[in-house]
Coordinates of C-alpha atoms in Angstrom, one line a residue:
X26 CA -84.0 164.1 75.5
X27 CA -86.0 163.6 72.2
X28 CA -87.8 160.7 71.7
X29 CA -89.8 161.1 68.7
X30 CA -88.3 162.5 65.3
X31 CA -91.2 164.8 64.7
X32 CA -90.4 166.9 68.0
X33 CA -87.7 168.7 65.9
X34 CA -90.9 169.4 63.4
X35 CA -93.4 170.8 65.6
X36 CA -91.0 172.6 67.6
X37 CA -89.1 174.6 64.2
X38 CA -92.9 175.1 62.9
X39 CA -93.6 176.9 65.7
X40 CA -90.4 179.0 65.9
X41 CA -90.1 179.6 62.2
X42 CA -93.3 178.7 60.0
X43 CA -92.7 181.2 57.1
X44 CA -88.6 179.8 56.4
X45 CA -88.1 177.6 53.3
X46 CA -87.7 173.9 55.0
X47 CA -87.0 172.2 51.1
X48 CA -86.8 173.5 48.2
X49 CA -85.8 172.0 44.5
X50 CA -85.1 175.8 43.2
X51 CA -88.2 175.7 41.5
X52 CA -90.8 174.8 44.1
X53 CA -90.7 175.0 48.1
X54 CA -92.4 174.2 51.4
X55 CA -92.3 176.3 55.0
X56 CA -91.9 174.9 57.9
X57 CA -95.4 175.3 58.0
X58 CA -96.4 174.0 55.4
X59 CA -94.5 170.7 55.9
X60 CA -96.2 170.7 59.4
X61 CA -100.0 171.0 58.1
X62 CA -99.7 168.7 55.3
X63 CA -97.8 166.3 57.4
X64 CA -100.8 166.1 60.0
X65 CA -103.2 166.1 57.1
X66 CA -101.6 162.8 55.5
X67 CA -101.5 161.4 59.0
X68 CA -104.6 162.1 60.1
X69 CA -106.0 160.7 56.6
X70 CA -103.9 157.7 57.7
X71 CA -105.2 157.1 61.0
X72 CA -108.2 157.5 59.2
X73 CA -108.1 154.3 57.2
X74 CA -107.0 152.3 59.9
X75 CA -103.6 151.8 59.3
X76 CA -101.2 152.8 62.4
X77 CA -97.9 151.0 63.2
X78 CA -98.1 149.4 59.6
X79 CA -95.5 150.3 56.6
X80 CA -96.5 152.8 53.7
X81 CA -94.7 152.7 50.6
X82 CA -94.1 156.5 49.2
X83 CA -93.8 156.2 45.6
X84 CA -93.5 160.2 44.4
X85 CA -91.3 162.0 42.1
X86 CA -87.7 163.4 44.4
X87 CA -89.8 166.7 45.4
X88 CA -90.3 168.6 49.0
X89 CA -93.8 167.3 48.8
X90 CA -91.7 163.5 48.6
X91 CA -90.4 164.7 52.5
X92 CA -93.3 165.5 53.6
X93 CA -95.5 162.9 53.1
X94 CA -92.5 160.7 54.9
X95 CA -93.0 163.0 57.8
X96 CA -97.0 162.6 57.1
X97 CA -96.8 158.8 57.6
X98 CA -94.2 158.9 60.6
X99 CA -97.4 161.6 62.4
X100 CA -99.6 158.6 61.4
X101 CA -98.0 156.4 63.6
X102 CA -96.4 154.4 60.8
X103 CA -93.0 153.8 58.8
X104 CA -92.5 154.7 55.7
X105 CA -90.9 152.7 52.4
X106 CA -89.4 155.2 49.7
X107 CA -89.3 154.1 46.2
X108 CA -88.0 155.9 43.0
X109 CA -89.1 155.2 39.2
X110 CA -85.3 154.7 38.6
X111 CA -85.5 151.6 40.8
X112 CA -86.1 148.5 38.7
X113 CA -89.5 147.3 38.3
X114 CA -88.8 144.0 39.4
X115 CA -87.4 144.9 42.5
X116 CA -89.9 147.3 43.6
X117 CA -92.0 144.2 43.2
X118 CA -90.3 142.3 45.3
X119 CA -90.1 145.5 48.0
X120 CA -93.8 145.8 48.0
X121 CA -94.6 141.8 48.1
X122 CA -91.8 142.2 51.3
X123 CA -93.7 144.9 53.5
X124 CA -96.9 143.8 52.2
X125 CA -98.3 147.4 53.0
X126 CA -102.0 148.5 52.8
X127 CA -101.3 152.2 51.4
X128 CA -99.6 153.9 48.5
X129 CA -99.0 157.2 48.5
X130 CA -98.0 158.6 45.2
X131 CA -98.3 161.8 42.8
X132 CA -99.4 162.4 39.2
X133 CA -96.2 161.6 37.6
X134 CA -95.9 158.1 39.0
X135 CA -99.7 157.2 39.9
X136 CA -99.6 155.4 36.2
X137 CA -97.1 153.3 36.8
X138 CA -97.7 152.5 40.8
X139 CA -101.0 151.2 39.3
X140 CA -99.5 148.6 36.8
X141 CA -97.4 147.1 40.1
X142 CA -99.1 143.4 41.3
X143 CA -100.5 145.6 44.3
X144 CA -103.1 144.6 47.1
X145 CA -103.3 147.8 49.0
X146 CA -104.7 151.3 48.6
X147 CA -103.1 154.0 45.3
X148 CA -104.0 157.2 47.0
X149 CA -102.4 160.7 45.7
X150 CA -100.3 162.9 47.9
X151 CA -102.5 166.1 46.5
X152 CA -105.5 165.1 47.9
X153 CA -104.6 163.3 50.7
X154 CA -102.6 166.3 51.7
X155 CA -105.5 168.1 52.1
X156 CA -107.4 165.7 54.4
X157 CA -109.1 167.3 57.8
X158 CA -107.0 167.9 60.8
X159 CA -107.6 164.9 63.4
X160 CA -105.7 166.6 66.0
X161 CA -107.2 164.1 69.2
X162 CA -106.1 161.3 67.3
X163 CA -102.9 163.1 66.3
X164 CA -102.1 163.8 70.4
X165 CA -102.9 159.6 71.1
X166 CA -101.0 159.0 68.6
X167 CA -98.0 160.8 69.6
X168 CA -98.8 159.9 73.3
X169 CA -98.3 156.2 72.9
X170 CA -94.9 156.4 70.3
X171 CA -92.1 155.0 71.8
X172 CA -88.3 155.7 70.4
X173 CA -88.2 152.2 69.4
X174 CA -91.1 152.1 67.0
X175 CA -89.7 152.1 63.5
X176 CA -89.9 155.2 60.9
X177 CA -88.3 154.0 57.7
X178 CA -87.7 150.7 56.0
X179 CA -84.6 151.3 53.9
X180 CA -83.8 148.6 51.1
X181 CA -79.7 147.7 50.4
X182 CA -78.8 145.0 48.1
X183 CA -79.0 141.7 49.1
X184 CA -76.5 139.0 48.1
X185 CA -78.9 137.0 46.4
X186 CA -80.2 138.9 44.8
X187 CA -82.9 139.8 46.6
X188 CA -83.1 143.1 48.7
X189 CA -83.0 143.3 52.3
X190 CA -85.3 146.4 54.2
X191 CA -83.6 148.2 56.7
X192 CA -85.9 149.2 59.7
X193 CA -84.5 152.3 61.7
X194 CA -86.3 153.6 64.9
X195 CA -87.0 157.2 66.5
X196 CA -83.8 156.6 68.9
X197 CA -81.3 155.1 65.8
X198 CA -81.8 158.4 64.0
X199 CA -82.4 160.9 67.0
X200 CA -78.9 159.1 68.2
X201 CA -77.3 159.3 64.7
X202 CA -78.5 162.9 64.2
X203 CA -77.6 164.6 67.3
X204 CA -74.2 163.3 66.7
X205 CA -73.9 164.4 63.4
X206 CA -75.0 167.7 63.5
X207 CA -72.2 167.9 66.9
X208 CA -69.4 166.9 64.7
X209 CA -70.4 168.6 61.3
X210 CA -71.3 171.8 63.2
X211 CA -74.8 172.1 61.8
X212 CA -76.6 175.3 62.8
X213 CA -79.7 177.4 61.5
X214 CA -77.7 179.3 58.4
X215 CA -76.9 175.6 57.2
X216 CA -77.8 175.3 53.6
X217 CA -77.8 171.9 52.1
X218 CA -77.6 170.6 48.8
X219 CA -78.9 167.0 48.2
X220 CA -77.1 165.1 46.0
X221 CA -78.8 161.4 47.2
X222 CA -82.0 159.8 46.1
X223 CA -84.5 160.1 48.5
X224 CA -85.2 156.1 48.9
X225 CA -81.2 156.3 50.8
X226 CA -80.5 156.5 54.1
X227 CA -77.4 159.3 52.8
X228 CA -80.6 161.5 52.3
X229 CA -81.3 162.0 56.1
X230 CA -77.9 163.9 57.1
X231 CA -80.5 166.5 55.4
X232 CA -83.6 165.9 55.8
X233 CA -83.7 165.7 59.7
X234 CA -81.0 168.3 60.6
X235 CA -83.1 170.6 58.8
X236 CA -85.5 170.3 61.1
X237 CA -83.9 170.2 64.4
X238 CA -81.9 174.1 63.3
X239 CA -84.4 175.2 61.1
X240 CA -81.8 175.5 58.4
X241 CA -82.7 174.9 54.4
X242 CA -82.2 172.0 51.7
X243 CA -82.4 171.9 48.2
X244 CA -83.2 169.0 46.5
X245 CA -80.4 168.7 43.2
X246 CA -81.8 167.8 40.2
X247 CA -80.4 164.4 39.4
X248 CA -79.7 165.8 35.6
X249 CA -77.4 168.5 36.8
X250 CA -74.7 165.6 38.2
X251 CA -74.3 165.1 34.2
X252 CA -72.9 168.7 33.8
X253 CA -70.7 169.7 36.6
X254 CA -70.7 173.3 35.8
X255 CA -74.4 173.5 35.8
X256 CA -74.0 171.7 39.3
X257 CA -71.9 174.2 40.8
X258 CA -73.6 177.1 39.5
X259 CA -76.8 175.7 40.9
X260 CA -74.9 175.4 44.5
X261 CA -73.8 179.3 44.1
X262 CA -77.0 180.4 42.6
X263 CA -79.0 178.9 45.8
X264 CA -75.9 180.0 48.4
X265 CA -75.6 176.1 49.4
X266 CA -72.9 176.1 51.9
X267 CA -72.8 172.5 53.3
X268 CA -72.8 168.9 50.9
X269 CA -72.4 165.6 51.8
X270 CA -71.8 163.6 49.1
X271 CA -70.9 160.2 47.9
X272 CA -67.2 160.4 46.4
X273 CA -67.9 159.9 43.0
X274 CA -69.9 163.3 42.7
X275 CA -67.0 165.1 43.9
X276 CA -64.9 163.7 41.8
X277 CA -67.2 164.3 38.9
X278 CA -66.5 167.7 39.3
X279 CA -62.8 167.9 40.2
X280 CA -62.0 165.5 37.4
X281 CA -62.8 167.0 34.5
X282 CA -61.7 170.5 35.2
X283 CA -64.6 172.5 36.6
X284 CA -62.6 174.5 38.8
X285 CA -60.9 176.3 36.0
X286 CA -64.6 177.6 35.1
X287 CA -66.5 178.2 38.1
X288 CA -65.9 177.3 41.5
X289 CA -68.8 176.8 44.8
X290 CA -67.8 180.0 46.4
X291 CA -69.9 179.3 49.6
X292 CA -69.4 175.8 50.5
X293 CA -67.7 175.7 54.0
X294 CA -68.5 171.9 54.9
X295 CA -67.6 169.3 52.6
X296 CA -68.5 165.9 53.9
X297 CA -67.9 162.9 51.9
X298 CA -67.8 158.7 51.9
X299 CA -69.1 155.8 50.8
X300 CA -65.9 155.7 48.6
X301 CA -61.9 155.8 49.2
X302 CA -61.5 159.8 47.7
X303 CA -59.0 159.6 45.5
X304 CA -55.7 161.7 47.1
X305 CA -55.2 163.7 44.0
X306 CA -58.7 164.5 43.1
X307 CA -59.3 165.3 47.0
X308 CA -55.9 168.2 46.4
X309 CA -58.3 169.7 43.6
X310 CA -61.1 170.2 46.2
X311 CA -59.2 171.4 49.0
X312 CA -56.7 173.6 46.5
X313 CA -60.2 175.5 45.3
X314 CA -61.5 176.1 48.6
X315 CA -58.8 176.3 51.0
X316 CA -61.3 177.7 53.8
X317 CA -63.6 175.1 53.9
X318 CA -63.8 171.8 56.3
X319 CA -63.4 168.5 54.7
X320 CA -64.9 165.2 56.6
X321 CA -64.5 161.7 55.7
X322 CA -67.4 159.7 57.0
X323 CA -68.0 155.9 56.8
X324 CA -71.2 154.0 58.0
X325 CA -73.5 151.2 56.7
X326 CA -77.2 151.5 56.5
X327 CA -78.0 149.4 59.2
X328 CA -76.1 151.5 61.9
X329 CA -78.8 154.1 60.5
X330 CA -76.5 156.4 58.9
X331 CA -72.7 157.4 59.5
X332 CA -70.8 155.9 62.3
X333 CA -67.2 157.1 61.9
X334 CA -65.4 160.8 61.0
X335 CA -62.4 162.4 60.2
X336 CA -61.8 166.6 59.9
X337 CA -58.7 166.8 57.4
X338 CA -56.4 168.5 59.0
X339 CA -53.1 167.6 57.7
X340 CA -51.7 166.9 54.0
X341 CA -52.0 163.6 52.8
X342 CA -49.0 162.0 50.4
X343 CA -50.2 160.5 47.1
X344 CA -49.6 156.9 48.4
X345 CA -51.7 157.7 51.2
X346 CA -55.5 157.1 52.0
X347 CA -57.6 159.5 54.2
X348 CA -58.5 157.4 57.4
X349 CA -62.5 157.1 58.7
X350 CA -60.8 158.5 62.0
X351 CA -63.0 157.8 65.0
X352 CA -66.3 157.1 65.7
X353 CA -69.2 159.3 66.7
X354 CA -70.1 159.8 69.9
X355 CA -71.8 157.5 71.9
X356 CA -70.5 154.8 69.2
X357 CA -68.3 151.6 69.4
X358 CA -66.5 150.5 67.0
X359 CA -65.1 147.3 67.2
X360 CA -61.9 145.8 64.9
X361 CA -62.4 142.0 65.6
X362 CA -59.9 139.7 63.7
X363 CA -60.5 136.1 62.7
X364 CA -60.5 135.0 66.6
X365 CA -63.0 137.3 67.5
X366 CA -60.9 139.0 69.5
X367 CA -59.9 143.0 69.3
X368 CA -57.2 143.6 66.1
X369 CA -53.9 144.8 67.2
X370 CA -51.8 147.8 66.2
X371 CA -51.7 147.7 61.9
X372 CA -53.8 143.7 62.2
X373 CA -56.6 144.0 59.9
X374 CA -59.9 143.2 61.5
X375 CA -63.7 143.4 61.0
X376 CA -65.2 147.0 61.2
X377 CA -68.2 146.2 63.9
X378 CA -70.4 148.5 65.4
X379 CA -71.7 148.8 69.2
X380 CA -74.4 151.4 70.1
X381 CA -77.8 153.1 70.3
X382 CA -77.4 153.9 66.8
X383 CA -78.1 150.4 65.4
X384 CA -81.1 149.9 63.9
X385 CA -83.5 147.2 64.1
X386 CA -82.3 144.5 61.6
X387 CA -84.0 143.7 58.2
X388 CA -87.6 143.7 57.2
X389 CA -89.2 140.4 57.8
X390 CA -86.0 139.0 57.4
X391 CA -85.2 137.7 60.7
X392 CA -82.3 135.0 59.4
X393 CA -80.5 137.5 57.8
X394 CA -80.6 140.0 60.7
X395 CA -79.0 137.1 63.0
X396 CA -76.0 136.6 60.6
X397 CA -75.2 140.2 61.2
X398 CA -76.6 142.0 64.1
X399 CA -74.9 139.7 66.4
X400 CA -74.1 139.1 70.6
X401 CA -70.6 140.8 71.3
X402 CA -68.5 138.3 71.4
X403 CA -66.6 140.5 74.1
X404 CA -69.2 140.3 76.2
X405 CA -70.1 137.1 78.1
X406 CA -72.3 138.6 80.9
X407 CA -75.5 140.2 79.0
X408 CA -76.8 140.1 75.7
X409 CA -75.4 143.1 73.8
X410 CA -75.8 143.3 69.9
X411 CA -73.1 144.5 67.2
X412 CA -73.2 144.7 64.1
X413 CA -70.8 143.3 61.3
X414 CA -70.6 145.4 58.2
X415 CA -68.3 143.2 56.2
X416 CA -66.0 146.0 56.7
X417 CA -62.1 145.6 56.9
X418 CA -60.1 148.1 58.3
X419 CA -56.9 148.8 60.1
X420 CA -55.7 151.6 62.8
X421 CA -52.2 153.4 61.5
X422 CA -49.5 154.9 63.5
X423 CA -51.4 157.6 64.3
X424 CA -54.3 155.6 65.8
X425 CA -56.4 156.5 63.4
X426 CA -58.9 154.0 61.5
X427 CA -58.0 153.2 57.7
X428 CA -60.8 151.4 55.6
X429 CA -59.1 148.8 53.8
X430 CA -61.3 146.8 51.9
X431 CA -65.2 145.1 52.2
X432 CA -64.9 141.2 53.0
X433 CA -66.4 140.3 49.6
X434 CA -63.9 142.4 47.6
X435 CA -60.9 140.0 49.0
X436 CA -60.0 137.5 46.6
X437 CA -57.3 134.7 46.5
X438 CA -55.4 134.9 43.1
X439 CA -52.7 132.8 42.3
X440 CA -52.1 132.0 46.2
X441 CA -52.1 135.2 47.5
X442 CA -54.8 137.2 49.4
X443 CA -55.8 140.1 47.5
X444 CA -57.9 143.2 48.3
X445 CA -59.4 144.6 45.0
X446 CA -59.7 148.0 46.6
X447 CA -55.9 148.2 47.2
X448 CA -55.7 148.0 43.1
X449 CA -57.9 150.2 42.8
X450 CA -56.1 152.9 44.9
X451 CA -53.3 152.6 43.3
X452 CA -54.7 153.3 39.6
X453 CA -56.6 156.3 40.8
X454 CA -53.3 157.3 41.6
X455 CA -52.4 157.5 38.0
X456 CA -52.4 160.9 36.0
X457 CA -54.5 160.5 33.6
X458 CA -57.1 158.2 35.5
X459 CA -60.5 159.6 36.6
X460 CA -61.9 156.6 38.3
X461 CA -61.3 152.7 38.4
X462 CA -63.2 149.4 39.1
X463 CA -61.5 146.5 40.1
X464 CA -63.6 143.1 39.9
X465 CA -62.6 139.5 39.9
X466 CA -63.6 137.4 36.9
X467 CA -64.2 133.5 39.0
X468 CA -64.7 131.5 36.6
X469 CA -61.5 132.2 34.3
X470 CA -59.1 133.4 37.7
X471 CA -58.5 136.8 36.6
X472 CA -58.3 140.7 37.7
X473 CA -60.5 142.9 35.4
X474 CA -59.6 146.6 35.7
X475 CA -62.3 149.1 34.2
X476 CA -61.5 152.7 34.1
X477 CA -62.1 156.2 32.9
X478 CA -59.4 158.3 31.7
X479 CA -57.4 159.5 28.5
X480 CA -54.2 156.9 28.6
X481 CA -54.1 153.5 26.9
X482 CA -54.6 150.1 28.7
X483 CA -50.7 149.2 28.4
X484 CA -49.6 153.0 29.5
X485 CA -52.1 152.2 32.9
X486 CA -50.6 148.4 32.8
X487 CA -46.9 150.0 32.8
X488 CA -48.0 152.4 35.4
X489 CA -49.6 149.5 37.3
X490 CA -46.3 147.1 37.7
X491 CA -44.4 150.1 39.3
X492 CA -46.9 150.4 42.1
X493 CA -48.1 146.8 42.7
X494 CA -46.5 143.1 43.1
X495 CA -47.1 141.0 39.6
X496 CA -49.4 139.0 41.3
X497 CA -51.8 142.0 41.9
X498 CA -51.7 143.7 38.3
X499 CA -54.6 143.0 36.8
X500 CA -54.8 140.6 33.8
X501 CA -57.4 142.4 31.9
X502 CA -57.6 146.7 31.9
X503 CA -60.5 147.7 29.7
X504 CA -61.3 151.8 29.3
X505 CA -65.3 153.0 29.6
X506 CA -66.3 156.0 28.4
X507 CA -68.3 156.4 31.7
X508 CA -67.9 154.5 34.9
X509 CA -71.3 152.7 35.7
X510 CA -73.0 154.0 38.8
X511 CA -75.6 153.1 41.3
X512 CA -78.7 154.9 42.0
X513 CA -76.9 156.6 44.9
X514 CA -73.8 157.5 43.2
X515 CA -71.0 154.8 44.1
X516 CA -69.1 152.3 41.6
X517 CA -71.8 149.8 40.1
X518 CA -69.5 146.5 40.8
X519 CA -72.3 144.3 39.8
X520 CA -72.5 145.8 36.6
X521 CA -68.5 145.7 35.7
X522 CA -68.4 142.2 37.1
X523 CA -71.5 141.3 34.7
X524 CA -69.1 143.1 32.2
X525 CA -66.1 140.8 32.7
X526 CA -68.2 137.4 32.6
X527 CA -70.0 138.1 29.3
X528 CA -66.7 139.6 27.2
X529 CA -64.7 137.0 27.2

């Protein structure tokens, strides 16, 4: 049994030192390569002092960007991703949070890591790649790891505003990636393409499999999700055979007719979540590659990574949604209704998740962990933790578990209980509508639809009362041009609720 990440490393950099590990098409590291520089930047680290502490790594989305993570995880140490797309402000408020003593980053972003209010070391990943070889501190540091020191401090919104770090330990992501690769069927002729920023948590169905098979991933250039073609010539050009993507970049491609063009003629593993894929934009996918496997997946950050699955198997009517299926091995999960108490058969409950996989809580945030990483209500005898994603779901028929909605997206509109999601379902299911937002404008009571798409708001409206009660059409449909996004590629809620307060 592993119980350290960077076993996966050393043992593929023995094996297979001359094999492209990452690559962004342009430039690459070896196996090798990733190993050496790894054990230069930890051994620089250990030589400043800093072991079991957090390291920010502020560096341009680059194979040299993955290495340094593995660099400061060799050091001992846990590592804090940041992007230049992330707003100033909050990487402020990341780095007053960790309060780290080193920053590692590269000549694009060393001039602006040196304007943040920063107490620690700027040091650049070029020369500190290059640092000597400690390798007798390298061996006590490795000797005295345990699998539940942290690696990575991930940072999700918070609901005030103010974001909340993620801390995820050798055993969350040894747990979450032996089970992945298992159901995914990851082997060493995997080829990944990486659609996520590397400051996610999505980026590590990548980034760690590649290690543990030896198998390849190429870092997307963020500009090519603005030109789908481009995109999926760059998947063919580089024989990328395995994605797993947020929804919304699928459906960037399917929706405005890229299949007509060009189509990825070796992907064999599509895996997708984070959003409901839309039935009829999920038929475009599977009608241009009829021989590749389609999985749904659905997990929050703080159970490290994905906790649920589902292999496609059988058609799905338009009406219908594709379920998260069941969970991974050596995973719980939990439906809990309002009594605590496990959801019967079609009761919507909490989603809630029991296993190694959970991570440790939030960053010097120890009231918000205890709100969510909570005792097991069904267990009495021995403290157990679960954690509560906020997550509603439901099982069908078939036993199979249907995401319904997130907690916070449940509103209570003119006396009845409403889950946003469930209108937005429903107008993705209109031809002629790319994608939808649903938000909920509190302070004047009503349902703001935004969407993209080529039909008028009263054609969608007229659409909409065939498919939904009255009380659930939406008051207010406005058209975008382009659906606002998050860094990591899912609907930017904030942003269209923002929208419906301030047009009024």
């Amino acid at each position: 049994m592993q119980n350290h990440v960077l076993n996966y490393l050393d043992q593929i950099a023995a094996a297979k030192p001359d094999k492209i590990a990452f690559s962004n098409g342009e430039e690459a590291l070896t196996f090798g390569q990733v190993y050496e520089q790894s054990r230069a930047v930890g051994s620089f680290l250990y030589g400043q002092g800093v072991y079991g502490k957090p390291v920010v790594v502020f560096m341009n989305k680059h194979p040299r960007e993955i290495a340094a993570f593995f660099g400061v995880i060799t050091g001992g140490d846990f590592y804090v991703p940041i992007d230049e797309e992330m707003p100033a402000s909050r990487i402020q408020l990341i780095l007053e949070n960790v309060q780290a003593e080193i920053l590692i980053c590269d000549s694009l972003t060393k001039e602006t890591a040196e304007k943040f209010d920063f107490g620690g070391k700027v040091v650049l990943y070029d020369e500190i790649c290059r640092a000597p070889v400690d390798s007798r501190a390298l061996e006590d540091i490795r000797r005295r790891a345990i699998d539940t020191d942290p690696i990575y401090i991930v940072f999700t919104s918070g609901s005030t505003g103010v974001p909340k770090g993620v801390a995820a330990c050798h055993r969350s992501v040894i747990d979450y990636i032996e089970q992945l690769s298992e159901v995914l069927e990851f082997d060493e002729n995997t080829v990944f393409g990486n659609q996520t920023p590397l400051y996610f948590d999505a980026c590590l169905k990548e980034l760690y499999p590649t290690l543990k098979f030896g198998a390849t991933t190429y870092l997307i250039p963020r500009e090519l999700f603005l030109f789908p073609i481009k995109l999926v010539e760059f998947l063919n050009e580089y024989g990328i055979n395995t994605v797993c993507w947020v929804v919304s970049a699928l459906t960037m491609i399917s929706a405005f007719g890229t299949f007509k063009t060009v189509t990825p003629k070796h992907l064999r593993t599509v895996a997708f979540g984070s959003e409901v894929f839309p039935i009829k934009q999920f038929a475009a996918w599977r009608a241009a590659l009829p021989q590749a496997r389609f999985i749904n997946l659905y997990g929050p950050t703080e159970g490290t990574g994905m906790c649920c699955y589902y292999k496609v198997e059988r058609e799905f009517g338009p009406e219908e949604a594709i379920p998260i299926g069941r969970p991974f091995p050596n995973t719980e999960i939990l439906l809990l209704n309002d009594r605590n108490q496990r959801a019967g058969q079609g009761e919507i409950g909490e989603i809630c998740i029991r296993g190694t996989s959970l991570t440790l809580g939030y960053y010097n945030n120890f009231e918000k962990t205890q709100e969510v990483f909570v005792q097991n209500p069904l267990n009495t005898a021995y403290p157990e933790l679960i954690y509560r994603t906020g997550d509603l779901g439901r099982y069908n028929e078939r036993g199979e578990l249907l995401f319904v909605s997130r907690k916070d997206y449940q509103i209570k509109h003119m006396g009845h209980r409403i889950e946003l999601g469930e209108i937005e379902a429903n107008a993705n299911l209109v031809e002629g509508v790319k994608s939808s937002g649903c938000v909920y404008d509190n302070d004047r009571g009503k349902i703001v639809l935004y969407y993209v798409g080529g039909m008028e708001e009263r054609e969608l409206a007229a659409a909409l009362r065939e498919k939904l009660p009255r009380y659930m059409v939406p008051n207010r449909l406005i058209r975008l041009e382009q659906m606002p996004l998050t860094a990591n590629g899912k609907i930017d809620r904030v942003t269209l609720k923002n929208k419906a307060q301030t047009n009024k």
